[in-house]
């Protein structure tokens, strides 16, 4: 299925199989997508349920209730996702808000913000390369994980006191490399790696 729409609205119930959608200066409400590639600009898009989404977007609002895999190329957007298994891609000047992330994040945000409200005990891997992007990551209080952070001295790191101090692996004039196992489970295979070569706020919480 291929849909190309400009200055109009789209409403669809279920689009199964491979789907290509181009939406410019319009609104979209889609109930279900299985495997879709979307190119949207100056649009407002709402998706209820999706398997795999690849979205190239600009100056748009995207709301997704549930998605298994989301890959973005985002510029000046606002994404709100209620539940997601895997997030990949990159963004510029965008706000990305995930209410719940289940498995993996491998993401490169530049400017803007990245917020994840709930990360479970059994998540797999989080790898974030951020430049000037403030991030807020909230882990379950029973989650343990291997944490590695390479940050510029201007980047501010905030963590729960219960996590203790991270080991300094390497320290340069303007950067520091930190590593440690945090949380109650020391035998965890879950990993978090954050690279922040520019000024930002890295806020890690537990609740």
Coordinates of C-alpha atoms in Angstrom, one line a residue:
X1 CA 0.0 0.0 0.0
X2 CA 1.3 3.4 -1.0
X3 CA -0.3 6.7 0.1
X4 CA 0.8 10.2 -0.8
X5 CA -1.2 13.1 0.7
X6 CA -0.6 16.8 0.9
X7 CA -2.9 19.4 2.5
X8 CA -5.4 16.7 3.6
X9 CA -6.2 14.2 6.2
X10 CA -6.0 10.4 6.3
X11 CA -8.0 7.9 8.5
X12 CA -7.3 4.2 8.3
X13 CA -8.3 1.2 10.4
X14 CA -5.8 -1.5 9.5
X15 CA -2.9 -1.4 7.0
X16 CA -1.2 -4.7 6.9
X17 CA 1.9 -5.7 4.9
X18 CA 4.4 -3.2 3.7
X19 CA 3.0 0.3 3.7
X20 CA 4.5 3.6 2.5
X21 CA 2.9 6.9 3.6
X22 CA 3.8 10.4 2.7
X23 CA 1.9 13.1 4.6
X24 CA 2.6 16.8 4.3
X25 CA 0.6 19.6 6.0
X26 CA -2.1 17.2 7.1
X27 CA -3.5 15.0 9.9
X28 CA -3.4 11.2 10.2
X29 CA -5.2 8.7 12.4
X30 CA -4.3 5.1 11.9
X31 CA -5.4 2.2 14.0
X32 CA -3.0 -0.5 13.0
X33 CA 0.2 -0.8 10.9
X34 CA 2.4 -3.9 10.6
X35 CA 5.4 -2.7 8.6
X36 CA 5.4 0.9 7.5
X37 CA 7.7 3.6 6.2
X38 CA 6.5 7.1 6.7
X39 CA 7.7 10.5 5.5
X40 CA 5.8 13.3 7.2
X41 CA 6.3 17.1 7.5
X42 CA 4.2 19.7 9.2
X43 CA 1.8 17.0 10.2
X44 CA -0.1 15.6 13.2
X45 CA -0.1 11.8 13.2
X46 CA -1.7 9.4 15.7
X47 CA -1.0 5.6 15.5
X48 CA -2.7 3.1 17.9
X49 CA -0.6 -0.1 17.2
X50 CA 2.3 -0.9 15.0
X51 CA 4.9 -3.6 14.4
X52 CA 7.8 -1.9 12.7
X53 CA 7.9 1.8 11.8
X54 CA 10.5 3.8 10.0
X55 CA 9.6 7.5 10.2
X56 CA 11.4 10.4 8.6
X57 CA 9.7 13.5 10.0
X58 CA 10.0 17.3 10.2
X59 CA 8.1 19.8 12.3
X60 CA 5.5 17.3 13.2
X61 CA 3.6 15.8 16.2
X62 CA 3.6 12.0 16.4
X63 CA 1.6 10.0 19.0
X64 CA 2.0 6.2 19.2
X65 CA 0.2 4.1 21.7
X66 CA 2.1 0.9 21.1
X67 CA 5.0 -0.1 18.8
X68 CA 7.5 -2.9 18.6
X69 CA 10.3 -1.2 16.6
X70 CA 10.5 2.5 15.9
X71 CA 13.3 4.0 13.8
X72 CA 13.3 7.7 13.4
X73 CA 15.0 10.4 11.4
X74 CA 13.5 13.4 13.2
X75 CA 13.9 17.1 12.9
X76 CA 12.0 19.6 15.1
X77 CA 9.3 17.1 16.1
X78 CA 7.5 16.0 19.2
X79 CA 7.1 12.3 19.7
X80 CA 5.0 10.8 22.4
X81 CA 5.0 7.0 22.7
X82 CA 3.1 5.1 25.4
X83 CA 4.8 1.7 25.0
X84 CA 7.8 0.7 22.8
X85 CA 10.0 -2.3 22.7
X86 CA 12.9 -0.9 20.6
X87 CA 13.9 2.6 19.6
X88 CA 16.6 3.3 16.9
X89 CA 17.7 6.3 14.9
X90 CA 18.5 10.0 15.4
X91 CA 16.9 13.3 16.0
X92 CA 17.7 17.1 15.8
X93 CA 15.9 19.6 17.9
X94 CA 13.1 17.1 18.7
X95 CA 11.4 16.1 22.0
X96 CA 11.2 12.4 22.3
X97 CA 9.0 11.1 25.2
X98 CA 8.6 7.4 25.9
X99 CA 6.3 6.4 28.7
X100 CA 7.5 2.8 28.8
X101 CA 10.5 1.2 27.0
X102 CA 10.8 -2.6 27.2
X103 CA 14.0 -3.8 25.4
X104 CA 16.5 -1.6 23.7
X105 CA 17.4 2.0 22.8
X106 CA 20.1 2.8 20.3
X107 CA 19.7 6.5 19.6
X108 CA 21.6 9.7 18.6
X109 CA 19.7 12.8 19.7
X110 CA 21.1 16.3 19.0
X111 CA 19.6 19.2 20.9
X112 CA 16.0 18.8 22.1
X113 CA 15.1 16.3 24.9
X114 CA 14.8 12.5 25.5
X115 CA 12.6 11.3 28.3
X116 CA 11.9 7.6 29.3
X117 CA 9.4 7.3 32.1
X118 CA 9.6 3.6 32.8
X119 CA 12.4 1.1 32.1
X120 CA 11.9 -2.5 33.4
X121 CA 14.2 -4.8 35.2
X122 CA 14.8 -7.0 32.2
X123 CA 15.6 -4.4 29.5
X124 CA 18.5 -5.4 27.2
X125 CA 20.6 -2.4 26.1
X126 CA 20.5 1.3 26.1
X127 CA 23.1 3.2 24.0
X128 CA 22.7 7.0 23.7
X129 CA 25.0 9.4 22.0
X130 CA 23.8 12.8 22.9
X131 CA 24.9 16.3 21.9
X132 CA 23.2 19.2 23.7
X133 CA 20.2 16.9 24.5
X134 CA 18.9 16.8 28.1
X135 CA 17.8 13.3 29.0
X136 CA 15.8 11.8 31.8
X137 CA 15.9 8.0 32.3
X138 CA 13.7 6.4 35.0
X139 CA 14.5 2.8 35.9
X140 CA 12.5 0.4 38.1
X141 CA 13.9 0.5 41.6
X142 CA 14.6 -3.3 41.4
X143 CA 16.5 -2.9 38.1
X144 CA 20.3 -3.5 38.1
X145 CA 22.5 -2.7 35.2
X146 CA 26.0 -2.1 33.9
X147 CA 26.5 1.6 33.5
X148 CA 29.2 3.3 31.4
X149 CA 29.3 7.0 30.8
X150 CA 31.8 9.1 28.7
X151 CA 31.0 12.7 29.3
X152 CA 32.3 16.2 28.8
X153 CA 33.0 18.1 32.0
X154 CA 30.2 20.5 31.1
X155 CA 27.7 17.7 31.1
X156 CA 25.9 17.3 34.4
X157 CA 25.3 13.8 35.7
X158 CA 22.5 13.2 38.3
X159 CA 21.9 9.8 39.9
X160 CA 20.3 8.3 43.0
X161 CA 22.5 8.2 46.0
X162 CA 21.7 4.5 46.3
X163 CA 23.7 3.8 43.1
X164 CA 26.9 4.9 44.8
X165 CA 30.0 6.3 43.1
X166 CA 31.0 5.1 39.6
X167 CA 34.6 4.1 39.0
X168 CA 36.7 6.6 37.0
X169 CA 38.2 4.6 34.2
X170 CA 39.9 7.5 32.5
X171 CA 40.1 11.3 33.0
X172 CA 41.2 13.9 30.5
X173 CA 41.3 17.6 30.6
X174 CA 37.7 18.1 29.5
X175 CA 36.1 14.7 29.8
X176 CA 35.7 11.7 32.2
X177 CA 35.0 8.0 31.6
X178 CA 32.9 6.4 34.3
X179 CA 31.8 2.8 34.8
X180 CA 30.1 0.7 37.4
X181 CA 27.3 -1.8 38.2
X182 CA 24.3 -0.1 39.8
X183 CA 21.0 -1.2 41.3
X184 CA 20.3 -4.2 43.5
X185 CA 21.2 -6.9 41.0
X186 CA 25.0 -7.2 40.5
X187 CA 24.8 -10.2 38.2
X188 CA 22.7 -8.3 35.6
X189 CA 23.3 -8.5 31.8
X190 CA 21.4 -5.2 31.1
X191 CA 23.7 -2.5 29.9
X192 CA 23.5 1.3 29.7
X193 CA 26.1 3.3 27.7
X194 CA 25.9 7.1 27.4
X195 CA 28.2 9.3 25.4
X196 CA 27.9 13.0 26.0
X197 CA 30.7 15.0 24.3
X198 CA 28.8 18.3 24.7
X199 CA 26.9 20.2 27.4
X200 CA 23.7 18.5 28.6
X201 CA 21.9 17.1 31.7
X202 CA 21.9 13.3 32.2
X203 CA 19.3 12.6 34.8
X204 CA 19.1 8.9 35.9
X205 CA 16.3 8.1 38.4
X206 CA 15.0 5.0 40.1
X207 CA 11.4 4.5 41.3

